[in-house]
N, CA, C and O of each residue as an XYZ file, in Angstrom:
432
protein
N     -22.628    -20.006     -0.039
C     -21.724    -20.869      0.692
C     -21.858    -20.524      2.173
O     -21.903    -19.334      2.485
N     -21.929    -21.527      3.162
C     -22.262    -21.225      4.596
C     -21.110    -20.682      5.273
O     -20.145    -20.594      4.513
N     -20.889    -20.285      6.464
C     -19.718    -19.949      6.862
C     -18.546    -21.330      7.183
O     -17.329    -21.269      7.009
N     -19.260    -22.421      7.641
C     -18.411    -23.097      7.968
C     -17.641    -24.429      6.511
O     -16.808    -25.314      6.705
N     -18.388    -24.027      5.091
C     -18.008    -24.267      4.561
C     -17.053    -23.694      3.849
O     -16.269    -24.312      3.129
N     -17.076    -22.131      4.065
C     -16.520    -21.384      3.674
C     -14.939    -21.235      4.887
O     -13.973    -20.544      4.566
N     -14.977    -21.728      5.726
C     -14.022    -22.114      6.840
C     -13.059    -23.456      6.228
O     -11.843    -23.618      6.324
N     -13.743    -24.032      5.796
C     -13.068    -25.768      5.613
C     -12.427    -24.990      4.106
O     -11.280    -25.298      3.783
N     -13.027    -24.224      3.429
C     -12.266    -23.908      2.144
C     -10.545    -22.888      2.636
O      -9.392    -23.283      2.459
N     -10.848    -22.016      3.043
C      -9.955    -21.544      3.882
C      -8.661    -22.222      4.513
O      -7.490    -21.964      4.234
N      -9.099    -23.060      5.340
C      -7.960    -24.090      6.081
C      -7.480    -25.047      5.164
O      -6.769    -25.931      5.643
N      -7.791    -25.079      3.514
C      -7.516    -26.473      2.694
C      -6.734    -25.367      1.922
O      -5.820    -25.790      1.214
N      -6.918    -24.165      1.938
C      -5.935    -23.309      0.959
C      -5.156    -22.578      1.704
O      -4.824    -21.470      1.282
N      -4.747    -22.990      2.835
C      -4.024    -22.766      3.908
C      -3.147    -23.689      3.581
O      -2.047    -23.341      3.153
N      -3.530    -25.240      3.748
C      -2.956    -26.016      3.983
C      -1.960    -26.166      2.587
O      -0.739    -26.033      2.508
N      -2.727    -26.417      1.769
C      -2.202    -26.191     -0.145
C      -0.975    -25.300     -0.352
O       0.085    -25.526     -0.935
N      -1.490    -24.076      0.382
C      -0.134    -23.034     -0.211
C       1.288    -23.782      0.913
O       2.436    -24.122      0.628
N       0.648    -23.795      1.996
C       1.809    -24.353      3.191
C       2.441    -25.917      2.511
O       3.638    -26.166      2.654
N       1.813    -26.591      2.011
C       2.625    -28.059      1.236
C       3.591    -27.255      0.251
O       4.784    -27.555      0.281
N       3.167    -26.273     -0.604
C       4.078    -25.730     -1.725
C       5.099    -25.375     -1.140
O       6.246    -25.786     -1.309
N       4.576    -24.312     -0.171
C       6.026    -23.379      0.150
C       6.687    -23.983      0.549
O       7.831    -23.649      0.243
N       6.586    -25.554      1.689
C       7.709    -26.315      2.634
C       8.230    -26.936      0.913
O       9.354    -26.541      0.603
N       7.746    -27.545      0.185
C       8.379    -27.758     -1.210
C       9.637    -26.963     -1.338
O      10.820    -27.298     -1.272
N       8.937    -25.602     -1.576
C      10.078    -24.596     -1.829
C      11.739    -24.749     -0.858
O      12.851    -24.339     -1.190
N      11.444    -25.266      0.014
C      12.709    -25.581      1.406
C      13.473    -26.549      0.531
O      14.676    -26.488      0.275
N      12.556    -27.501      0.084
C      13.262    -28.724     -0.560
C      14.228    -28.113     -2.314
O      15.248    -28.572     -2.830
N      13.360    -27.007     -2.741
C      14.013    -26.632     -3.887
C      15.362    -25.481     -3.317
O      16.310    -25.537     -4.101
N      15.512    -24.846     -2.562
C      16.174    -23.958     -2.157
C      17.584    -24.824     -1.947
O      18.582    -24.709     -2.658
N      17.452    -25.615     -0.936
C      18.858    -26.683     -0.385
C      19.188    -27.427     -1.251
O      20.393    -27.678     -1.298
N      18.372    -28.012     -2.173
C      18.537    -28.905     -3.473
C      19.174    -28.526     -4.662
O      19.726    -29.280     -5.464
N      19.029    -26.938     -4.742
C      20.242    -26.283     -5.741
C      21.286    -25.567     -4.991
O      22.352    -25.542     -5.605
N      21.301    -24.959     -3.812
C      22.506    -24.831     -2.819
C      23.120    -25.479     -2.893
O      24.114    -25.338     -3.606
N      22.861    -26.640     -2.143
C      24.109    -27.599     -1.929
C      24.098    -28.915     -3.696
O      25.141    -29.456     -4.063
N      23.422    -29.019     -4.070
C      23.469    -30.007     -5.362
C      23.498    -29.156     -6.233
O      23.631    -30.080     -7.035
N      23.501    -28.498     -6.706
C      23.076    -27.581     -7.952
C      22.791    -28.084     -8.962
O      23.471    -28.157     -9.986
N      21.144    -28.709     -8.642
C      19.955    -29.315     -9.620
C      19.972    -28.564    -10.686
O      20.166    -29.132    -11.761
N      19.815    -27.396    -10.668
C      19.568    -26.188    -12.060
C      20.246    -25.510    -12.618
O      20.827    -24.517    -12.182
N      20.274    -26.035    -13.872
C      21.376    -25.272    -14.555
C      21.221    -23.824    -15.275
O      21.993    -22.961    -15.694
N      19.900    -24.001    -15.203
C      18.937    -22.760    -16.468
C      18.691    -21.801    -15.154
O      17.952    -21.875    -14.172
N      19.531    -21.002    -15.552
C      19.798    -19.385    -14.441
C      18.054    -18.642    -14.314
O      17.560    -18.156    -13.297
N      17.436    -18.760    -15.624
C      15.565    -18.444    -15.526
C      15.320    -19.090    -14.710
O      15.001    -18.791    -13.559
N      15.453    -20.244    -15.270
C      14.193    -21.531    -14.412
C      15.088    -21.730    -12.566
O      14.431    -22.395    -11.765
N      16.020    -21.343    -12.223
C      15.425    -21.577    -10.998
C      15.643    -20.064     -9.969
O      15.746    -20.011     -8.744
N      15.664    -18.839    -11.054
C      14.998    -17.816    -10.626
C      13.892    -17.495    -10.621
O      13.594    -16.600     -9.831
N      12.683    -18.152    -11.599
C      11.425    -17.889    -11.512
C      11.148    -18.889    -10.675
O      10.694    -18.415     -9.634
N      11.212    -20.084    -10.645
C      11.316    -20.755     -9.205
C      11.077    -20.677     -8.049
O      10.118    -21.079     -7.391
N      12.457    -19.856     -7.640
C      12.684    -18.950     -6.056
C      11.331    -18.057     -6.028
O      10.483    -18.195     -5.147
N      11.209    -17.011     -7.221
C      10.333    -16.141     -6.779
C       8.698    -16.515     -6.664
O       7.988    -15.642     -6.165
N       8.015    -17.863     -7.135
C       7.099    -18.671     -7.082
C       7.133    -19.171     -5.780
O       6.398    -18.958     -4.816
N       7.647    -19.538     -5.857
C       7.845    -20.396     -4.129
C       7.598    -19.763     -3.092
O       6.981    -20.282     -2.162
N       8.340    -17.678     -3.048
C       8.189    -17.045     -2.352
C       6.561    -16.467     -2.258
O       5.954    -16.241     -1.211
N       6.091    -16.314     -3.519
C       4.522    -15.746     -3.711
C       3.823    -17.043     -2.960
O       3.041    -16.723     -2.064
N       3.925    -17.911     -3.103
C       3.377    -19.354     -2.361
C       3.428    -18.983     -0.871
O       2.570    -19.286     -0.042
N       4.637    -18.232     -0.628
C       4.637    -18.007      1.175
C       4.457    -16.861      1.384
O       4.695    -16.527      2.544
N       3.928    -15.639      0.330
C       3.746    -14.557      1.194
C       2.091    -14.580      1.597
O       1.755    -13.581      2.233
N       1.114    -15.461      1.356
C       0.120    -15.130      1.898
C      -0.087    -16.105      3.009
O      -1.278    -16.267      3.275
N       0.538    -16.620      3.545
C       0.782    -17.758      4.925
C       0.207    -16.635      6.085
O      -0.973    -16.506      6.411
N       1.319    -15.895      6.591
C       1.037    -15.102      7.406
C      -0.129    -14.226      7.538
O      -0.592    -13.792      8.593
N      -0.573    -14.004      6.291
C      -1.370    -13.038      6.144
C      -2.758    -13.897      6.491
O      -3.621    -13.347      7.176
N      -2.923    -15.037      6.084
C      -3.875    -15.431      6.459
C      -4.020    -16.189      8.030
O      -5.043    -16.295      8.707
N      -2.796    -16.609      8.309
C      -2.762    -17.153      9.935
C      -3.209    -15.908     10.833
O      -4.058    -16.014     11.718
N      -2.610    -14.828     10.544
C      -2.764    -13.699     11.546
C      -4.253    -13.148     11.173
O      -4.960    -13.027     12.173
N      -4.733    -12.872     10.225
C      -5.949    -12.182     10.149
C      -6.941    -13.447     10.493
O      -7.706    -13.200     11.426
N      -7.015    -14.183     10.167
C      -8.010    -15.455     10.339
C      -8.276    -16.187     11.341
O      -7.864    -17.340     11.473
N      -9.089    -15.502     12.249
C      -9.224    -16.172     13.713
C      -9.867    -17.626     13.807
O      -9.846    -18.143     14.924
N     -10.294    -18.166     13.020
C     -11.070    -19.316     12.839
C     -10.923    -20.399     12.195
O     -11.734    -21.299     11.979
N      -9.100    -20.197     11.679
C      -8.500    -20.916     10.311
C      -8.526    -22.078     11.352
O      -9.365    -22.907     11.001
N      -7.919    -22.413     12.473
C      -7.619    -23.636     13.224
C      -8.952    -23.692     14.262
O      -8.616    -23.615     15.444
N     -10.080    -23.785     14.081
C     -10.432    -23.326     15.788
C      -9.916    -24.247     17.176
O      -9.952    -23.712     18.285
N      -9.520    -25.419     17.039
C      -8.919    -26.090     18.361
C      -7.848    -26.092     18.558
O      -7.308    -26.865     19.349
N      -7.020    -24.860     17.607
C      -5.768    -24.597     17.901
C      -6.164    -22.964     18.495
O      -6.829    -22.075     17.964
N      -5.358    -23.021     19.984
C      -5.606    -21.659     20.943
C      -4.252    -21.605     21.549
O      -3.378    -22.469     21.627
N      -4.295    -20.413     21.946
C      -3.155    -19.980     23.258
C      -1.983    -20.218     22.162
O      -2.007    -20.032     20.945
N      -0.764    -20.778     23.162
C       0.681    -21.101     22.140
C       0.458    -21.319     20.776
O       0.951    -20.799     19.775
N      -0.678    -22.498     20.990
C      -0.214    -23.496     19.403
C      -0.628    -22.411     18.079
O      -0.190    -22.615     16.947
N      -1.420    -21.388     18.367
C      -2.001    -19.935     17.849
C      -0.423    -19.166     17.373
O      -0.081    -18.922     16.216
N       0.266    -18.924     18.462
C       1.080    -18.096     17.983
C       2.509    -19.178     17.676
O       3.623    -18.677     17.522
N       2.362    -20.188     17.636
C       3.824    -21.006     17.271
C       3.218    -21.074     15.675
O       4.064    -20.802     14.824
N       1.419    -21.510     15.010
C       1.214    -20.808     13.491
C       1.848    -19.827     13.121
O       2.635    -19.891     12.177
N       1.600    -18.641     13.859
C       1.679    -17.672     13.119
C       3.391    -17.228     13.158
O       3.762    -16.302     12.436
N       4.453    -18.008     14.114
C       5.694    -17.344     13.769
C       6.008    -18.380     12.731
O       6.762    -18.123     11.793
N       5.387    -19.649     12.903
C       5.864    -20.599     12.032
C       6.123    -19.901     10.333
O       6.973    -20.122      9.470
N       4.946    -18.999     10.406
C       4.263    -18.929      9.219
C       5.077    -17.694      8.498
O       4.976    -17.419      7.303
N       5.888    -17.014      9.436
C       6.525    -15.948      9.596
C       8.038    -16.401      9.418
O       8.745    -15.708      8.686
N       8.440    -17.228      9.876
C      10.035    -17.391      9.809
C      10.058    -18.071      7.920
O      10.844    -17.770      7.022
N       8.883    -19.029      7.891
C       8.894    -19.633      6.372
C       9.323    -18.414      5.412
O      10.376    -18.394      4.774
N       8.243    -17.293      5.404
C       8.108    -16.730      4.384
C       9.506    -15.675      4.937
O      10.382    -16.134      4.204
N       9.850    -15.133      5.347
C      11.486    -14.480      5.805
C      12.426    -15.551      5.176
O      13.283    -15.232      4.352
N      12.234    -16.838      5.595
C      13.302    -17.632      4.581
C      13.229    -17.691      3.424
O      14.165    -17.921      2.657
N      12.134    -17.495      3.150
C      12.110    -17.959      1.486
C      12.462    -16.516      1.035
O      13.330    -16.456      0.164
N      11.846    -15.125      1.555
C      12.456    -14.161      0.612
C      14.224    -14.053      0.831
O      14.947    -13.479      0.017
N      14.634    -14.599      1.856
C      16.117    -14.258      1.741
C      16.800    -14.813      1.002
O      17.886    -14.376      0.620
N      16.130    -16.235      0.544
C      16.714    -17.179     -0.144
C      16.416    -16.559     -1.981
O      17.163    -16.641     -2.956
N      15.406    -16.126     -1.884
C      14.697    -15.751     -3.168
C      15.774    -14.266     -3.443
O      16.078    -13.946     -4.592
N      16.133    -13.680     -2.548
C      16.666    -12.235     -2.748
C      18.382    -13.007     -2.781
O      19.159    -12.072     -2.973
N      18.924    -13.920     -2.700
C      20.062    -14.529     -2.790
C      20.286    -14.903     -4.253
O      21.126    -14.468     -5.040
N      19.020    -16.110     -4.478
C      18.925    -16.628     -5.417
C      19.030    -15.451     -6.741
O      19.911    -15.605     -7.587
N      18.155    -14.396     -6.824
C      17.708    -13.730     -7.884
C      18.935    -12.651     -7.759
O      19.412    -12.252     -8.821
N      19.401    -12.223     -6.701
C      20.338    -10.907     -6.802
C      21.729    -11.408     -6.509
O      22.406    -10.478     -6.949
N      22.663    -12.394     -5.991
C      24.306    -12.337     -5.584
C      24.124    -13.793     -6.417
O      24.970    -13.761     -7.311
N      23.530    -14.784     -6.476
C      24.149    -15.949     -7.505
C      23.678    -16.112     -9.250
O      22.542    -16.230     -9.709
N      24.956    -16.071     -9.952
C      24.889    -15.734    -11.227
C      24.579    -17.118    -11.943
O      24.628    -17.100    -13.173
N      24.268    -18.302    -11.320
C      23.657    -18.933    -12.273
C      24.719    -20.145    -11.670
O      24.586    -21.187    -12.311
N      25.470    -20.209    -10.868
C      26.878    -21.162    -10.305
C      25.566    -22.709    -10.016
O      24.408    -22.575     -9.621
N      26.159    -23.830    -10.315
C      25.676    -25.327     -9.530
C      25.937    -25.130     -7.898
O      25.223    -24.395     -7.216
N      26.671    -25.627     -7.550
C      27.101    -25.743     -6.176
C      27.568    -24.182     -5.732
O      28.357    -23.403     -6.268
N      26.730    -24.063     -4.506
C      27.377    -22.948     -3.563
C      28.909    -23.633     -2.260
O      30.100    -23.426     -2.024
N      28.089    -24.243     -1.929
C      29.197    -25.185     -1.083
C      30.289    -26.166     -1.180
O      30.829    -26.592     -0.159
């Protein structure tokens, strides 16, 4: 595989995990405030899926100098906090979800 094909694979499993995890935003507020799930498993294994979906974001924005190449300067580091505040939300939400709520519909 050449490098720059091996680049376009990279930025498409960049992009893949980043569609899931913003998903995950939509599942997080969707049983907060609606309380979609009733099955205390299913939307604890959930949370913690969603979170594995966002812990390799960062890891690959920051190590991967070549994931964007016509993204430089700011738009470089507004990725990588982007990529950083996601996955901090999702584990707080995931460490909420799995450890202080016992299974309740509505928080609000």
């Amino acid at each position: 595989m050449g490098s720059q094909q091996k680049s376009i694979e990279e930025a498409r499993t960049f992009i893949r995990l980043a569609f899931v995890a913003c998903t995950g935003l939509a599942f997080y507020y969707a049983h907060l405030f609606l309380g979609l799930f009733q099955n205390v498993f299913l939307f604890r294994t959930l949370a913690i899926v969603f979170m594995l979906f966002a812990l390799p974001l960062p890891i690959i924005a920051f190590n991967n100098k070549k994931l964007f190449p016509e993204v430089k300067g700011n738009g470089k580091v507004m990725l990588n906090w982007a990529t950083m505040l996601l996955f901090a939300h999702h584990f707080l939400m995931t460490f909420i979800f799995v450890m202080i709520l016992q299974g309740e519909g509505r928080v609000f």
